[in-house]
Coordinates of C-alpha atoms in Angstrom, one line a residue:
M1 CA 212.2 186.4 188.9
T2 CA 209.0 187.8 189.3
D3 CA 208.0 185.4 191.7
T4 CA 210.5 186.8 193.2
L5 CA 208.9 190.9 193.5
K6 CA 205.7 188.8 194.8
D7 CA 206.5 186.6 197.6
I8 CA 208.8 189.8 199.2
P9 CA 205.8 191.1 201.3
V10 CA 205.4 187.8 201.8
F11 CA 208.4 187.7 203.5
V12 CA 207.5 191.8 205.1
A13 CA 204.6 190.5 207.4
A14 CA 205.2 186.8 207.9
V15 CA 208.4 188.7 209.9
E16 CA 206.3 192.2 211.4
A17 CA 203.3 189.1 211.7
G18 CA 205.3 187.2 214.3
S19 CA 204.7 183.6 212.4
F20 CA 203.1 182.7 209.5
A21 CA 198.8 182.4 210.4
Q22 CA 198.4 185.6 211.8
A23 CA 200.5 186.9 208.0
A24 CA 197.7 184.6 206.2
V25 CA 195.4 186.9 208.1
R26 CA 196.8 190.2 207.7
L27 CA 196.9 188.5 203.8
H28 CA 193.8 187.2 203.6
L29 CA 196.0 184.2 202.3
S30 CA 195.9 180.7 203.4
R31 CA 199.0 179.5 205.7
S32 CA 199.7 177.5 203.2
A33 CA 200.2 179.9 200.2
V34 CA 202.6 181.6 203.1
G35 CA 204.2 179.0 203.7
K36 CA 204.7 177.7 200.3
S37 CA 206.0 181.6 199.7
I38 CA 208.8 180.6 202.0
A39 CA 209.8 178.3 200.7
R40 CA 210.6 179.7 197.0
L41 CA 212.0 182.8 198.4
E42 CA 215.1 180.6 200.6
Q43 CA 214.6 177.7 197.6
R44 CA 215.8 181.2 194.6
L45 CA 218.1 182.9 197.4
G46 CA 219.7 179.6 198.7
V47 CA 219.4 180.5 202.7
R48 CA 217.4 179.5 205.5
L49 CA 215.5 183.5 206.3
F50 CA 213.2 181.5 209.2
Q51 CA 214.7 179.8 212.1
R52 CA 211.8 177.5 212.7
T53 CA 210.7 175.0 215.3
T54 CA 207.3 173.8 216.5
R55 CA 206.6 176.5 219.0
S56 CA 209.0 179.6 217.7
Q57 CA 209.6 182.0 214.6
R58 CA 212.0 183.6 214.4
L59 CA 214.3 185.2 211.4
T60 CA 217.6 183.8 210.6
D61 CA 221.1 185.8 210.6
N62 CA 220.5 186.2 206.9
G63 CA 217.0 186.5 207.0
A64 CA 217.6 190.3 209.2
L65 CA 219.7 191.1 206.9
F66 CA 217.1 190.3 204.0
Y67 CA 214.6 191.7 206.1
E68 CA 216.3 194.9 206.5
R69 CA 217.1 195.5 202.4
C70 CA 213.4 194.2 201.4
L71 CA 212.2 197.1 204.0
R72 CA 213.6 199.5 202.5
A73 CA 212.8 198.4 199.2
L74 CA 208.7 198.5 199.7
E75 CA 209.0 201.6 201.1
E76 CA 210.9 203.3 197.8
I77 CA 208.0 201.5 196.3
R78 CA 205.2 202.6 198.1
S79 CA 207.0 206.6 197.8
A80 CA 206.9 206.1 193.7
E81 CA 203.8 204.5 193.6
S82 CA 202.5 207.4 196.4
L83 CA 204.0 210.1 193.8
L84 CA 202.6 209.2 191.1
E85 CA 198.8 208.4 192.9
T86 CA 199.3 212.8 193.8
G87 CA 198.3 213.5 190.1
K88 CA 195.4 211.3 189.5
Q89 CA 191.9 212.3 190.5
Q90 CA 190.3 208.8 191.8
V91 CA 192.0 206.6 194.3
S92 CA 192.7 203.0 194.8
G93 CA 193.9 200.6 196.8
R94 CA 192.9 198.9 200.3
L95 CA 192.4 201.5 202.7
R96 CA 192.4 200.1 206.1
V97 CA 190.9 202.5 209.1
A98 CA 190.6 201.3 213.0
M99 CA 187.9 203.8 215.4
P100 CA 186.2 203.6 218.4
V101 CA 183.3 202.0 218.0
L102 CA 180.0 203.9 219.2
F103 CA 182.2 207.6 217.3
G104 CA 183.1 205.1 214.3
R105 CA 179.5 203.8 213.7
Q106 CA 178.1 206.8 214.2
C107 CA 180.5 209.6 212.3
V108 CA 183.0 208.4 210.8
A109 CA 182.1 205.1 208.9
P110 CA 178.8 207.0 207.1
L111 CA 182.1 209.6 205.8
L112 CA 184.4 207.0 205.4
I113 CA 181.6 205.2 203.0
T114 CA 180.4 207.6 200.2
L115 CA 183.9 208.1 200.3
A116 CA 184.7 204.5 199.0
Q117 CA 181.4 204.9 196.6
E118 CA 182.4 208.0 195.5
H119 CA 186.0 205.2 194.4
P120 CA 184.8 202.8 193.4
G121 CA 188.6 201.3 193.6
L122 CA 188.7 201.8 196.5
E123 CA 188.8 199.2 199.0
L124 CA 187.3 199.6 202.3
E125 CA 188.2 197.8 206.1
M126 CA 186.9 199.4 209.2
S127 CA 188.0 197.6 212.5
F128 CA 185.4 198.9 215.2
S129 CA 188.2 198.9 218.7
D130 CA 187.7 200.7 221.8
R131 CA 191.5 199.6 222.8
V132 CA 194.5 201.7 220.8
V133 CA 195.1 199.1 218.0
D134 CA 199.3 199.8 217.0
L135 CA 198.7 200.2 213.6
V136 CA 202.7 199.0 212.6
E137 CA 202.4 195.7 213.5
E138 CA 198.4 195.6 213.1
G139 CA 199.0 196.8 209.8
F140 CA 196.2 199.4 210.1
D141 CA 196.3 202.7 207.5
M142 CA 195.3 205.3 210.1
A143 CA 193.5 204.9 212.8
V144 CA 190.4 208.1 214.4
R145 CA 191.5 208.7 218.2
N146 CA 189.9 210.1 221.0
G147 CA 191.6 212.5 223.5
I148 CA 194.7 213.2 224.4
L149 CA 197.5 211.3 222.5
A150 CA 200.9 209.4 224.0
D151 CA 203.9 210.7 222.9
S152 CA 205.1 209.0 219.9
T153 CA 208.5 209.0 216.7
V154 CA 206.8 206.5 214.9
L155 CA 202.9 207.8 214.2
A156 CA 201.7 211.5 213.0
A157 CA 198.9 212.9 214.0
R158 CA 195.9 216.0 212.2
K159 CA 193.3 217.2 214.6
L160 CA 189.7 216.5 213.2
G161 CA 186.8 217.7 215.4
E162 CA 186.6 218.4 219.1
H163 CA 183.5 216.6 220.9
Q164 CA 181.2 218.8 222.8
M165 CA 179.3 217.8 225.7
V166 CA 175.6 218.5 226.9
L167 CA 173.9 218.0 229.9
C168 CA 170.4 216.2 229.1
A169 CA 168.1 214.5 230.9
A170 CA 164.1 212.8 230.0
P171 CA 161.5 214.7 230.4
D172 CA 159.9 212.1 232.5
Y173 CA 162.6 212.5 234.9
L174 CA 162.6 216.6 234.8
M175 CA 158.8 216.4 235.3
K176 CA 158.9 214.9 238.5
K177 CA 162.7 216.4 240.2
G178 CA 162.1 219.6 238.7
H179 CA 164.8 221.8 235.1
P180 CA 167.9 222.3 237.1
E181 CA 168.5 226.8 235.6
T182 CA 172.7 226.5 237.3
V183 CA 175.2 223.8 237.5
A184 CA 174.6 224.2 241.5
D185 CA 171.4 223.3 241.1
L186 CA 172.8 220.3 240.3
R187 CA 174.1 219.0 243.2
Q188 CA 170.2 218.3 243.5
H189 CA 169.2 215.7 240.9
T190 CA 171.4 212.0 240.3
A191 CA 173.7 211.7 237.6
I192 CA 174.3 208.5 235.5
N193 CA 178.0 209.0 235.5
Y194 CA 180.5 207.5 233.1
L195 CA 183.1 205.0 233.8
Q196 CA 187.3 205.3 233.6
A197 CA 189.4 202.9 234.2
G198 CA 187.2 202.3 237.2
R199 CA 186.7 205.7 238.1
I200 CA 184.0 207.9 237.8
L201 CA 185.0 210.4 234.8
P202 CA 184.2 214.4 236.6
W203 CA 182.3 217.0 234.8
Q204 CA 183.6 220.0 233.4
L205 CA 181.0 222.7 233.5
A206 CA 180.7 226.3 233.4
D207 CA 178.1 228.1 235.9
N208 CA 176.8 231.4 235.4
E209 CA 179.4 234.0 235.3
G210 CA 181.3 231.5 232.8
K211 CA 183.5 229.8 235.4
P212 CA 185.4 226.9 235.6
Q213 CA 182.9 223.7 237.6
T214 CA 183.9 220.0 238.3
L215 CA 181.1 218.1 239.3
V216 CA 180.9 214.5 240.9
L217 CA 177.2 213.6 241.8
R218 CA 176.6 211.0 243.5
S219 CA 174.9 208.1 241.4
S220 CA 173.0 204.4 241.3
L221 CA 174.3 204.3 238.2
N222 CA 177.9 204.5 237.3
M223 CA 178.8 202.6 233.8
D224 CA 181.7 201.9 231.5
D225 CA 179.2 202.2 228.0
L226 CA 178.0 205.7 227.0
Q227 CA 175.5 204.0 224.8
A228 CA 174.0 202.4 227.9
I229 CA 174.3 205.9 229.8
C230 CA 171.9 207.5 226.8
D231 CA 169.3 204.8 227.0
A232 CA 169.2 205.2 231.0
A233 CA 169.1 209.0 230.8
I234 CA 165.5 208.6 227.6
A235 CA 164.3 205.8 230.6
G236 CA 164.3 209.2 233.6
H237 CA 167.3 207.7 235.7
G238 CA 169.1 210.6 235.7
V239 CA 170.8 214.0 234.1
A240 CA 173.6 212.6 231.4
W241 CA 176.7 214.5 230.0
L242 CA 177.3 212.8 226.6
P243 CA 179.0 214.3 223.3
C244 CA 176.8 216.3 221.2
W245 CA 176.9 213.8 218.5
M246 CA 175.3 210.9 221.2
A247 CA 172.8 213.1 222.1
S248 CA 171.7 215.7 219.0
K249 CA 169.0 213.0 217.7
E250 CA 167.6 212.1 220.7
I251 CA 167.5 216.0 221.9
Q252 CA 165.5 216.5 218.4
T253 CA 163.3 213.3 219.2
G254 CA 161.9 214.8 222.6
K255 CA 163.6 212.1 223.9
L256 CA 165.8 214.2 226.7
V257 CA 166.0 217.7 227.1
L258 CA 169.1 219.8 226.4
L259 CA 169.5 221.6 229.5
F260 CA 172.3 224.2 229.7
R261 CA 174.5 224.4 227.2
Q262 CA 178.7 224.4 228.2
A263 CA 181.5 226.3 228.1
P264 CA 183.0 226.8 224.6
D265 CA 186.0 225.3 225.9
V266 CA 184.9 221.7 227.2
R267 CA 186.1 219.4 224.3
F268 CA 187.5 216.6 224.0
D269 CA 190.2 217.1 219.9
V270 CA 190.0 213.9 217.8
H271 CA 193.0 212.5 215.8
A272 CA 193.8 211.3 212.7
V273 CA 196.9 208.8 213.2
W274 CA 199.1 207.0 210.8
Q275 CA 202.8 205.9 210.4
K276 CA 205.4 208.7 209.9
T277 CA 206.3 208.0 206.3
P278 CA 208.0 210.7 203.3
H279 CA 205.2 210.1 201.3
L280 CA 202.1 209.3 202.8
P281 CA 199.4 207.4 199.9
L282 CA 196.8 209.6 198.0
R283 CA 194.4 206.6 200.1
V284 CA 194.9 208.1 203.4
R285 CA 195.5 211.5 202.5
M286 CA 192.3 211.5 201.2
A287 CA 190.8 209.8 203.6
I288 CA 191.8 212.1 206.1
D289 CA 191.1 215.2 204.0
T290 CA 187.7 214.3 203.7
L291 CA 187.3 213.4 207.9
V292 CA 189.4 217.0 208.2
S293 CA 186.0 218.4 206.1
R294 CA 183.4 216.5 207.2
L295 CA 183.4 215.4 210.6
P296 CA 182.9 218.0 212.2
T297 CA 179.5 219.0 210.6
A298 CA 178.7 215.3 211.7
M299 CA 179.6 216.0 215.2
S300 CA 177.6 219.3 216.0
L301 CA 175.3 220.1 217.6
D302 CA 171.7 220.5 215.5
F303 CA 170.0 221.5 217.8
P304 CA 167.8 224.4 219.3
D305 CA 168.4 226.5 222.4
P306 CA 168.1 224.7 225.5
I307 CA 164.2 224.9 226.3
K308 CA 163.9 226.8 230.0
K309 CA 161.2 225.7 232.6
P310 CA 158.0 227.2 232.4
R311 CA 157.0 230.0 235.2

């Protein structure tokens, strides 16, 4: 019976992954170990769970019935574990988190690494990708996502903070081109634009009276990578519209100059998302709480007011 219980999560993973090979990757096992586990389960139950050929794998009718019952049983076990974990101070187990590459590396990962250091029993796995991962299919516990979330019936979300955007340029560029005092002055400057799905992302600004303005300036440099835009701005190629978490360090060190603060409502939300469940595991809940409390500071605008052009 003990071996059967060990084999059930392997069976469920094989169904959800679509193949023994993908299940092996997800479970950190060899393909052979997954195959043997399924074989043991089929032998004990006396039925075929999968109809397998050299090119495909699908559940038999008995396999589909067993899979549905296994899902219910595993959910009950997870709920029971979550309830028992609630009263503990230490969290344990594997936590798989997906996040955007640059933002994750600079802002999210350091906070989760600190959390893992505070809880030695926690096994942290972080995946850095700018694509929208499928949490259920790819086996992630949670993900950090920027911007507007798509409607979902299977995912829950919690706001972690906001990206504030700022305009900045290199001191050498401003020496040559002049320091803009108003949003209208920007039309005399060269932009380094961000490409999103092949289109230039407009700058959403506010004039000196706080009125919203949308600008798309001509530029010989248009890129779909924020780090490349930041590097080009430091090299003096033009004005860049960057998130605070990326520009802050460069402004502190004098590599970039903050032009003027943007309207406080020009922000982009950051959320944690996870699969809806009656009882959220403590390790996931603690990771979300950690990001809610610490991420806004990591994303903040941590430098003095903009430097004005000498008169």
